[in-house]
Amino acid sequence: MAFINTLYNLWPNGDQKIRGLRDGIAASAPAVFKKYKIDTPLLVAHVMAQISHECGAGHDIVENLNYTAQRAHEVWPSRFPTMASAEPYAHNPRALANKVYNGTKPDGSDRMGNRPGTDDGWNFRGRGGSQTTGRDGYERVAKQTGLDVVNNPDILIDPKFFLECSVSDFINCGCLPYAKADDVVNVTKRLNGGTIGLDQRKEWLVRWKKALGEGPIDFTVPSEAQTTPTVPTAPTPSKPASTVPPPKPSAPSVTNPSPGSLGEFIASILSAIFGKKK
């Protein structure tokens, strides 16, 4: 089965948030995997398993930070030791992002490169297939890909660049050696910073391995002509059948007077006279 068909099967609603996302991934896959030496079905399976989990198969492409106070307290207890301390950030995604992701050092070196007193936490929140997070992470992707994701963060979710940015982050985080060893635990630790969602990542890996198999991967993408349904042309209306015009009435004469004319009156008198003689 071709890679694009596998992607459509495993990400059935993958275009729900970004139109054309799956086609963009499939079209860029051959060049991206070649560039970053993702050159075996095993490596492709590890990359796609992590991406599938991180972005929810295309559903969670930008980190949702619309938290309740209770949830913020649970996720970041050191930053919000009490419910009262979390209340100002409830349902305030921008303020929450800057609170939990911005550093305290001027260069942001203590928190992913995010500088204090800026919108770095918000601008560089989790985004894309690998949920790249932090100014440092965005700068690494920019340096490796040549794409200006620092000044234009939404490049990470552009269908044309979605896969490359994700793979770049996968490489930058040091996942590749562990993927080669088929070590999903350490791949997860390198990308995630922990083992959050490990069971789900393992499930994705099983599904991708099964779908891709062990042989060469078919990266063929149907051409537009093959995938675009043919629009039927409107039938040419047939010409109406020709009709023979009715014959014109004969011109009035003595033997054929027009109705109501003097000729008709005289004809009626003559008919009455001669008709009586018969």
PDB file of C-alpha atoms in Angstrom:
ATOM      1  CA  MET A   1       0.000   0.000   0.000  1.00  0.00           C
ATOM      2  CA  ALA A   2       1.296   3.466  -0.863  1.00  0.00           C
ATOM      3  CA  PHE A   3       2.373   5.766   1.965  1.00  0.00           C
ATOM      4  CA  ILE A   4      -0.391   8.254   1.125  1.00  0.00           C
ATOM      5  CA  ASN A   5      -3.039   5.538   1.461  1.00  0.00           C
ATOM      6  CA  THR A   6      -1.606   4.446   4.793  1.00  0.00           C
ATOM      7  CA  LEU A   7      -1.652   8.049   5.994  1.00  0.00           C
ATOM      8  CA  TYR A   8      -5.277   8.469   4.919  1.00  0.00           C
ATOM      9  CA  ASN A   9      -6.223   5.232   6.680  1.00  0.00           C
ATOM     10  CA  LEU A  10      -4.438   6.013   9.944  1.00  0.00           C
ATOM     11  CA  TRP A  11      -5.371   9.715   9.948  1.00  0.00           C
ATOM     12  CA  PRO A  12      -8.987   9.492   8.708  1.00  0.00           C
ATOM     13  CA  ASN A  13      -9.782  13.075   9.790  1.00  0.00           C
ATOM     14  CA  GLY A  14      -6.307  14.479   9.298  1.00  0.00           C
ATOM     15  CA  ASP A  15      -7.432  17.457   7.220  1.00  0.00           C
ATOM     16  CA  GLN A  16     -10.054  18.613   9.703  1.00  0.00           C
ATOM     17  CA  LYS A  17      -7.910  21.440  11.102  1.00  0.00           C
ATOM     18  CA  ILE A  18      -5.598  22.155   8.158  1.00  0.00           C
ATOM     19  CA  ARG A  19      -6.972  21.620   4.683  1.00  0.00           C
ATOM     20  CA  GLY A  20      -4.692  19.479   2.515  1.00  0.00           C
ATOM     21  CA  LEU A  21      -2.457  18.439   5.417  1.00  0.00           C
ATOM     22  CA  ARG A  22      -2.258  14.750   4.497  1.00  0.00           C
ATOM     23  CA  ASP A  23      -1.565  15.462   0.839  1.00  0.00           C
ATOM     24  CA  GLY A  24       1.143  17.932   1.833  1.00  0.00           C
ATOM     25  CA  ILE A  25       2.806  15.365   4.079  1.00  0.00           C
ATOM     26  CA  ALA A  26       2.653  12.658   1.416  1.00  0.00           C
ATOM     27  CA  ALA A  27       3.961  14.918  -1.352  1.00  0.00           C
ATOM     28  CA  SER A  28       6.950  16.067   0.703  1.00  0.00           C
ATOM     29  CA  ALA A  29       7.764  12.675   2.246  1.00  0.00           C
ATOM     30  CA  PRO A  30      10.240  11.305  -0.344  1.00  0.00           C
ATOM     31  CA  ALA A  31      12.473  14.403  -0.315  1.00  0.00           C
ATOM     32  CA  VAL A  32      12.219  14.959   3.442  1.00  0.00           C
ATOM     33  CA  PHE A  33      12.994  11.375   4.425  1.00  0.00           C
ATOM     34  CA  LYS A  34      15.892  11.269   1.986  1.00  0.00           C
ATOM     35  CA  LYS A  35      17.305  14.583   3.260  1.00  0.00           C
ATOM     36  CA  TYR A  36      17.250  13.491   6.908  1.00  0.00           C
ATOM     37  CA  LYS A  37      18.264   9.870   6.228  1.00  0.00           C
ATOM     38  CA  ILE A  38      14.987   8.375   7.399  1.00  0.00           C
ATOM     39  CA  ASP A  39      15.702   5.575   4.983  1.00  0.00           C
ATOM     40  CA  THR A  40      14.091   2.406   6.334  1.00  0.00           C
ATOM     41  CA  PRO A  41      10.482   1.436   7.127  1.00  0.00           C
ATOM     42  CA  LEU A  42      11.505   1.143  10.795  1.00  0.00           C
ATOM     43  CA  LEU A  43      12.676   4.772  10.947  1.00  0.00           C
ATOM     44  CA  VAL A  44       9.655   6.042   9.041  1.00  0.00           C
ATOM     45  CA  ALA A  45       7.411   4.121  11.440  1.00  0.00           C
ATOM     46  CA  HIS A  46       9.108   5.695  14.479  1.00  0.00           C
ATOM     47  CA  VAL A  47       8.887   9.212  13.036  1.00  0.00           C
ATOM     48  CA  MET A  48       5.260   8.843  12.017  1.00  0.00           C
ATOM     49  CA  ALA A  49       4.271   7.177  15.303  1.00  0.00           C
ATOM     50  CA  GLN A  50       5.645  10.099  17.320  1.00  0.00           C
ATOM     51  CA  ILE A  51       4.098  12.682  14.992  1.00  0.00           C
ATOM     52  CA  SER A  52       0.758  10.849  15.054  1.00  0.00           C
ATOM     53  CA  HIS A  53       0.678  11.033  18.839  1.00  0.00           C
ATOM     54  CA  GLU A  54       2.060  14.548  19.244  1.00  0.00           C
ATOM     55  CA  CYS A  55      -0.391  16.192  16.841  1.00  0.00           C
ATOM     56  CA  GLY A  56      -3.315  13.826  17.442  1.00  0.00           C
ATOM     57  CA  ALA A  57      -3.250  12.559  13.838  1.00  0.00           C
ATOM     58  CA  GLY A  58      -3.718  16.119  12.589  1.00  0.00           C
ATOM     59  CA  HIS A  59      -6.212  17.275  15.232  1.00  0.00           C
ATOM     60  CA  ASP A  60      -3.914  18.965  17.753  1.00  0.00           C
ATOM     61  CA  ILE A  61      -1.523  20.945  15.613  1.00  0.00           C
ATOM     62  CA  VAL A  62      -1.207  23.927  17.963  1.00  0.00           C
ATOM     63  CA  GLU A  63      -1.000  23.493  21.725  1.00  0.00           C
ATOM     64  CA  ASN A  64      -4.272  24.270  23.459  1.00  0.00           C
ATOM     65  CA  LEU A  65      -3.582  26.251  26.622  1.00  0.00           C
ATOM     66  CA  ASN A  66      -7.179  27.071  27.487  1.00  0.00           C
ATOM     67  CA  TYR A  67      -6.981  25.521  30.967  1.00  0.00           C
ATOM     68  CA  THR A  68      -9.185  25.716  34.005  1.00  0.00           C
ATOM     69  CA  ALA A  69      -7.541  26.788  37.264  1.00  0.00           C
ATOM     70  CA  GLN A  70      -7.831  23.225  38.533  1.00  0.00           C
ATOM     71  CA  ARG A  71      -6.076  21.772  35.472  1.00  0.00           C
ATOM     72  CA  ALA A  72      -3.302  24.382  35.544  1.00  0.00           C
ATOM     73  CA  HIS A  73      -2.717  23.563  39.220  1.00  0.00           C
ATOM     74  CA  GLU A  74      -2.497  19.833  38.386  1.00  0.00           C
ATOM     75  CA  VAL A  75      -0.132  20.222  35.418  1.00  0.00           C
ATOM     76  CA  TRP A  76       2.175  22.876  36.926  1.00  0.00           C
ATOM     77  CA  PRO A  77       1.964  22.490  40.708  1.00  0.00           C
ATOM     78  CA  SER A  78       5.298  24.229  41.247  1.00  0.00           C
ATOM     79  CA  ARG A  79       4.080  27.327  39.420  1.00  0.00           C
ATOM     80  CA  PHE A  80       0.556  27.200  40.826  1.00  0.00           C
ATOM     81  CA  PRO A  81       0.822  25.751  44.336  1.00  0.00           C
ATOM     82  CA  THR A  82      -2.720  26.854  45.168  1.00  0.00           C
ATOM     83  CA  MET A  83      -5.936  27.175  43.244  1.00  0.00           C
ATOM     84  CA  ALA A  84      -5.973  30.893  43.998  1.00  0.00           C
ATOM     85  CA  SER A  85      -2.606  31.343  42.289  1.00  0.00           C
ATOM     86  CA  ALA A  86      -3.944  29.635  39.140  1.00  0.00           C
ATOM     87  CA  GLU A  87      -7.228  31.563  38.929  1.00  0.00           C
ATOM     88  CA  PRO A  88      -5.829  34.619  37.023  1.00  0.00           C
ATOM     89  CA  TYR A  89      -4.636  32.283  34.249  1.00  0.00           C
ATOM     90  CA  ALA A  90      -7.828  30.234  33.871  1.00  0.00           C
ATOM     91  CA  HIS A  91      -9.095  30.361  30.272  1.00  0.00           C
ATOM     92  CA  ASN A  92      -6.391  32.915  29.470  1.00  0.00           C
ATOM     93  CA  PRO A  93      -4.111  30.972  27.081  1.00  0.00           C
ATOM     94  CA  ARG A  94      -1.682  33.775  26.278  1.00  0.00           C
ATOM     95  CA  ALA A  95      -1.067  34.721  29.909  1.00  0.00           C
ATOM     96  CA  LEU A  96      -0.748  31.057  30.884  1.00  0.00           C
ATOM     97  CA  ALA A  97       1.761  30.326  28.104  1.00  0.00           C
ATOM     98  CA  ASN A  98       3.945  33.236  29.121  1.00  0.00           C
ATOM     99  CA  LYS A  99       3.691  32.302  32.804  1.00  0.00           C
ATOM    100  CA  VAL A 100       4.686  28.645  32.440  1.00  0.00           C
ATOM    101  CA  TYR A 101       7.022  28.830  29.434  1.00  0.00           C
ATOM    102  CA  ASN A 102       8.937  32.090  29.893  1.00  0.00           C
ATOM    103  CA  GLY A 103      12.240  32.030  31.743  1.00  0.00           C
ATOM    104  CA  THR A 104      13.564  34.312  34.443  1.00  0.00           C
ATOM    105  CA  LYS A 105      17.019  34.943  32.964  1.00  0.00           C
ATOM    106  CA  PRO A 106      17.291  37.765  30.412  1.00  0.00           C
ATOM    107  CA  ASP A 107      18.294  35.366  27.623  1.00  0.00           C
ATOM    108  CA  GLY A 108      15.675  32.803  28.561  1.00  0.00           C
ATOM    109  CA  SER A 109      18.371  30.154  28.950  1.00  0.00           C
ATOM    110  CA  ASP A 110      16.560  28.659  31.928  1.00  0.00           C
ATOM    111  CA  ARG A 111      13.334  28.032  29.980  1.00  0.00           C
ATOM    112  CA  MET A 112      13.751  26.923  26.346  1.00  0.00           C
ATOM    113  CA  GLY A 113      15.164  30.297  25.303  1.00  0.00           C
ATOM    114  CA  ASN A 114      11.941  32.144  26.142  1.00  0.00           C
ATOM    115  CA  ARG A 115      12.770  35.577  27.521  1.00  0.00           C
ATOM    116  CA  PRO A 116      10.970  37.043  30.549  1.00  0.00           C
ATOM    117  CA  GLY A 117       8.520  39.864  29.994  1.00  0.00           C
ATOM    118  CA  THR A 118       7.895  38.885  26.359  1.00  0.00           C
ATOM    119  CA  ASP A 119       5.330  36.907  24.368  1.00  0.00           C
ATOM    120  CA  ASP A 120       7.883  34.150  23.691  1.00  0.00           C
ATOM    121  CA  GLY A 121       5.960  31.589  25.720  1.00  0.00           C
ATOM    122  CA  TRP A 122       2.854  32.244  23.662  1.00  0.00           C
ATOM    123  CA  ASN A 123       4.524  32.680  20.273  1.00  0.00           C
ATOM    124  CA  PHE A 124       6.634  29.554  20.668  1.00  0.00           C
ATOM    125  CA  ARG A 125       4.077  27.269  22.295  1.00  0.00           C
ATOM    126  CA  GLY A 126       3.776  23.710  21.002  1.00  0.00           C
ATOM    127  CA  ARG A 127       3.129  23.691  17.273  1.00  0.00           C
ATOM    128  CA  GLY A 128       3.354  21.302  14.333  1.00  0.00           C
ATOM    129  CA  GLY A 129       3.751  17.557  13.970  1.00  0.00           C
ATOM    130  CA  SER A 130       6.261  17.204  16.789  1.00  0.00           C
ATOM    131  CA  GLN A 131       4.841  20.054  18.883  1.00  0.00           C
ATOM    132  CA  THR A 132       8.037  22.107  18.664  1.00  0.00           C
ATOM    133  CA  THR A 133       8.150  24.273  21.786  1.00  0.00           C
ATOM    134  CA  GLY A 134      10.278  27.217  22.923  1.00  0.00           C
ATOM    135  CA  ARG A 135      12.319  29.816  21.087  1.00  0.00           C
ATOM    136  CA  ASP A 136      15.362  27.516  21.157  1.00  0.00           C
ATOM    137  CA  GLY A 137      13.399  24.730  19.491  1.00  0.00           C
ATOM    138  CA  TYR A 138      12.065  27.030  16.801  1.00  0.00           C
ATOM    139  CA  GLU A 139      15.537  28.463  16.162  1.00  0.00           C
ATOM    140  CA  ARG A 140      16.997  24.971  15.726  1.00  0.00           C
ATOM    141  CA  VAL A 141      14.319  24.098  13.186  1.00  0.00           C
ATOM    142  CA  ALA A 142      14.912  27.400  11.372  1.00  0.00           C
ATOM    143  CA  LYS A 143      18.663  26.804  11.208  1.00  0.00           C
ATOM    144  CA  GLN A 144      18.342  23.244   9.960  1.00  0.00           C
ATOM    145  CA  THR A 145      15.551  23.734   7.429  1.00  0.00           C
ATOM    146  CA  GLY A 146      16.228  27.292   6.266  1.00  0.00           C
ATOM    147  CA  LEU A 147      12.592  28.136   7.008  1.00  0.00           C
ATOM    148  CA  ASP A 148      11.976  31.300   9.056  1.00  0.00           C
ATOM    149  CA  VAL A 149       9.757  29.681  11.655  1.00  0.00           C
ATOM    150  CA  VAL A 150      10.923  32.139  14.335  1.00  0.00           C
ATOM    151  CA  ASN A 151       9.314  35.131  12.659  1.00  0.00           C
ATOM    152  CA  ASN A 152       6.596  33.049  11.025  1.00  0.00           C
ATOM    153  CA  PRO A 153       5.732  30.267  13.490  1.00  0.00           C
ATOM    154  CA  ASP A 154       2.767  29.015  11.474  1.00  0.00           C
ATOM    155  CA  ILE A 155       5.155  27.687   8.823  1.00  0.00           C
ATOM    156  CA  LEU A 156       5.315  24.645  11.109  1.00  0.00           C
ATOM    157  CA  ILE A 157       1.680  23.859  10.297  1.00  0.00           C
ATOM    158  CA  ASP A 158       1.831  24.647   6.590  1.00  0.00           C
ATOM    159  CA  PRO A 159       1.076  21.372   4.719  1.00  0.00           C
ATOM    160  CA  LYS A 160       4.116  21.885   2.467  1.00  0.00           C
ATOM    161  CA  PHE A 161       6.532  22.128   5.409  1.00  0.00           C
ATOM    162  CA  PHE A 162       4.707  20.232   8.150  1.00  0.00           C
ATOM    163  CA  LEU A 163       6.667  17.002   7.726  1.00  0.00           C
ATOM    164  CA  GLU A 164      10.091  18.603   7.318  1.00  0.00           C
ATOM    165  CA  CYS A 165       9.702  20.739  10.428  1.00  0.00           C
ATOM    166  CA  SER A 166       8.538  17.694  12.386  1.00  0.00           C
ATOM    167  CA  VAL A 167      11.419  15.508  11.204  1.00  0.00           C
ATOM    168  CA  SER A 168      13.893  18.314  11.861  1.00  0.00           C
ATOM    169  CA  ASP A 169      12.693  18.527  15.453  1.00  0.00           C
ATOM    170  CA  PHE A 170      12.859  14.726  15.750  1.00  0.00           C
ATOM    171  CA  ILE A 171      16.500  14.857  14.644  1.00  0.00           C
ATOM    172  CA  ASN A 172      17.373  17.899  16.765  1.00  0.00           C
ATOM    173  CA  CYS A 173      16.025  16.228  19.892  1.00  0.00           C
ATOM    174  CA  GLY A 174      18.381  13.287  19.388  1.00  0.00           C
ATOM    175  CA  CYS A 175      15.722  10.694  18.587  1.00  0.00           C
ATOM    176  CA  LEU A 176      17.344   9.084  15.540  1.00  0.00           C
ATOM    177  CA  PRO A 177      19.882   6.770  17.245  1.00  0.00           C
ATOM    178  CA  TYR A 178      17.127   5.361  19.469  1.00  0.00           C
ATOM    179  CA  ALA A 179      14.768   4.932  16.532  1.00  0.00           C
ATOM    180  CA  LYS A 180      17.466   2.898  14.758  1.00  0.00           C
ATOM    181  CA  ALA A 181      17.646   0.705  17.857  1.00  0.00           C
ATOM    182  CA  ASP A 182      13.839   0.409  17.870  1.00  0.00           C
ATOM    183  CA  ASP A 183      13.810   1.914  21.365  1.00  0.00           C
ATOM    184  CA  VAL A 184      10.493   3.720  21.602  1.00  0.00           C
ATOM    185  CA  VAL A 185      10.960   4.593  25.292  1.00  0.00           C
ATOM    186  CA  ASN A 186      14.091   6.646  24.684  1.00  0.00           C
ATOM    187  CA  VAL A 187      12.740   8.115  21.445  1.00  0.00           C
ATOM    188  CA  THR A 188       9.821   9.370  23.524  1.00  0.00           C
ATOM    189  CA  LYS A 189      12.065  10.710  26.292  1.00  0.00           C
ATOM    190  CA  ARG A 190      14.167  12.658  23.809  1.00  0.00           C
ATOM    191  CA  LEU A 191      11.193  14.196  21.989  1.00  0.00           C
ATOM    192  CA  ASN A 192       8.815  14.667  24.898  1.00  0.00           C
ATOM    193  CA  GLY A 193      11.217  15.239  27.758  1.00  0.00           C
ATOM    194  CA  GLY A 194       9.501  12.426  29.618  1.00  0.00           C
ATOM    195  CA  THR A 195       7.280   9.458  28.856  1.00  0.00           C
ATOM    196  CA  ILE A 196       3.893  11.163  28.637  1.00  0.00           C
ATOM    197  CA  GLY A 197       1.603   9.130  26.389  1.00  0.00           C
ATOM    198  CA  LEU A 198       4.084   6.247  26.087  1.00  0.00           C
ATOM    199  CA  ASP A 199       1.381   3.578  25.763  1.00  0.00           C
ATOM    200  CA  GLN A 200      -0.337   5.495  22.977  1.00  0.00           C
ATOM    201  CA  ARG A 201       3.002   6.058  21.222  1.00  0.00           C
ATOM    202  CA  LYS A 202       3.677   2.331  21.357  1.00  0.00           C
ATOM    203  CA  GLU A 203       0.268   1.644  19.836  1.00  0.00           C
ATOM    204  CA  TRP A 204       0.968   4.098  17.010  1.00  0.00           C
ATOM    205  CA  LEU A 205       4.315   2.436  16.378  1.00  0.00           C
ATOM    206  CA  VAL A 206       2.682  -0.984  16.069  1.00  0.00           C
ATOM    207  CA  ARG A 207       0.130   0.380  13.621  1.00  0.00           C
ATOM    208  CA  TRP A 208       2.719   2.140  11.458  1.00  0.00           C
ATOM    209  CA  LYS A 209       5.055  -0.863  11.427  1.00  0.00           C
ATOM    210  CA  LYS A 210       2.230  -3.144  10.357  1.00  0.00           C
ATOM    211  CA  ALA A 211       1.052  -0.736   7.656  1.00  0.00           C
ATOM    212  CA  LEU A 212       4.491  -0.016   6.192  1.00  0.00           C
ATOM    213  CA  GLY A 213       5.848  -3.568   6.311  1.00  0.00           C
ATOM    214  CA  GLU A 214       9.524  -4.305   5.792  1.00  0.00           C
ATOM    215  CA  GLY A 215       9.966  -3.738   2.067  1.00  0.00           C
ATOM    216  CA  PRO A 216      10.576  -0.487   0.171  1.00  0.00           C
ATOM    217  CA  ILE A 217       7.905   2.145   0.817  1.00  0.00           C
ATOM    218  CA  ASP A 218       5.816   3.297  -2.127  1.00  0.00           C
ATOM    219  CA  PHE A 219       5.740   7.097  -1.990  1.00  0.00           C
ATOM    220  CA  THR A 220       3.738   7.464  -5.189  1.00  0.00           C
ATOM    221  CA  VAL A 221       1.208  10.284  -4.983  1.00  0.00           C
ATOM    222  CA  PRO A 222      -1.634  10.228  -7.510  1.00  0.00           C
ATOM    223  CA  SER A 223      -1.561  13.118  -9.933  1.00  0.00           C
ATOM    224  CA  GLU A 224      -4.242  15.774  -9.811  1.00  0.00           C
ATOM    225  CA  ALA A 225      -5.749  14.306 -12.943  1.00  0.00           C
ATOM    226  CA  GLN A 226      -6.162  10.961 -11.163  1.00  0.00           C
ATOM    227  CA  THR A 227      -7.511  12.317  -7.911  1.00  0.00           C
ATOM    228  CA  THR A 228      -9.763  15.080  -9.185  1.00  0.00           C
ATOM    229  CA  PRO A 229     -13.181  13.764 -10.130  1.00  0.00           C
ATOM    230  CA  THR A 230     -14.182  14.371 -13.702  1.00  0.00           C
ATOM    231  CA  VAL A 231     -16.869  17.001 -13.971  1.00  0.00           C
ATOM    232  CA  PRO A 232     -19.412  15.912 -16.571  1.00  0.00           C
ATOM    233  CA  THR A 233     -20.102  18.422 -19.279  1.00  0.00           C
ATOM    234  CA  ALA A 234     -23.651  19.514 -19.877  1.00  0.00           C
ATOM    235  CA  PRO A 235     -25.242  17.691 -22.805  1.00  0.00           C
ATOM    236  CA  THR A 236     -25.598  19.696 -25.992  1.00  0.00           C
ATOM    237  CA  PRO A 237     -29.285  20.473 -26.423  1.00  0.00           C
ATOM    238  CA  SER A 238     -30.739  18.810 -29.486  1.00  0.00           C
ATOM    239  CA  LYS A 239     -32.254  20.970 -32.163  1.00  0.00           C
ATOM    240  CA  PRO A 240     -36.037  20.950 -32.165  1.00  0.00           C
ATOM    241  CA  ALA A 241     -37.535  18.836 -34.884  1.00  0.00           C
ATOM    242  CA  SER A 242     -38.471  20.910 -37.880  1.00  0.00           C
ATOM    243  CA  THR A 243     -42.197  21.361 -38.383  1.00  0.00           C
ATOM    244  CA  VAL A 244     -43.998  21.953 -41.594  1.00  0.00           C
ATOM    245  CA  PRO A 245     -45.950  25.181 -41.369  1.00  0.00           C
ATOM    246  CA  PRO A 246     -49.695  24.787 -41.917  1.00  0.00           C
ATOM    247  CA  PRO A 247     -50.849  25.595 -45.454  1.00  0.00           C
ATOM    248  CA  LYS A 248     -51.910  29.133 -46.012  1.00  0.00           C
ATOM    249  CA  PRO A 249     -55.625  29.520 -46.650  1.00  0.00           C
ATOM    250  CA  SER A 250     -56.583  30.017 -50.288  1.00  0.00           C
ATOM    251  CA  ALA A 251     -57.149  33.567 -51.411  1.00  0.00           C
ATOM    252  CA  PRO A 252     -60.848  34.626 -51.400  1.00  0.00           C
ATOM    253  CA  SER A 253     -62.630  34.303 -54.749  1.00  0.00           C
ATOM    254  CA  VAL A 254     -66.177  34.126 -56.150  1.00  0.00           C
ATOM    255  CA  THR A 255     -66.267  30.391 -55.434  1.00  0.00           C
ATOM    256  CA  ASN A 256     -64.452  30.805 -52.158  1.00  0.00           C
ATOM    257  CA  PRO A 257     -65.583  34.101 -50.577  1.00  0.00           C
ATOM    258  CA  SER A 258     -64.141  35.203 -47.269  1.00  0.00           C
ATOM    259  CA  PRO A 259     -66.508  34.969 -44.278  1.00  0.00           C
ATOM    260  CA  GLY A 260     -68.743  38.032 -43.716  1.00  0.00           C
ATOM    261  CA  SER A 261     -67.899  39.530 -47.098  1.00  0.00           C
ATOM    262  CA  LEU A 262     -70.356  40.822 -49.773  1.00  0.00           C
ATOM    263  CA  GLY A 263     -69.326  37.870 -51.897  1.00  0.00           C
ATOM    264  CA  GLU A 264     -70.528  35.472 -49.244  1.00  0.00           C
ATOM    265  CA  PHE A 265     -73.886  37.319 -49.053  1.00  0.00           C
ATOM    266  CA  ILE A 266     -74.450  37.157 -52.859  1.00  0.00           C
ATOM    267  CA  ALA A 267     -73.377  33.522 -52.882  1.00  0.00           C
ATOM    268  CA  SER A 268     -75.965  32.689 -50.244  1.00  0.00           C
ATOM    269  CA  ILE A 269     -78.752  34.390 -52.259  1.00  0.00           C
ATOM    270  CA  LEU A 270     -77.828  32.575 -55.464  1.00  0.00           C
ATOM    271  CA  SER A 271     -77.632  29.290 -53.594  1.00  0.00           C
ATOM    272  CA  ALA A 272     -81.129  29.899 -52.186  1.00  0.00           C
ATOM    273  CA  ILE A 273     -82.639  30.782 -55.616  1.00  0.00           C
ATOM    274  CA  PHE A 274     -81.088  27.966 -57.600  1.00  0.00           C
ATOM    275  CA  GLY A 275     -81.384  25.531 -54.737  1.00  0.00           C
ATOM    276  CA  LYS A 276     -85.203  25.984 -54.782  1.00  0.00           C
ATOM    277  CA  LYS A 277     -85.408  25.231 -58.522  1.00  0.00           C
ATOM    278  CA  LYS A 278     -83.940  21.768 -58.050  1.00  0.00           C
TER     279      LYS A 278
END
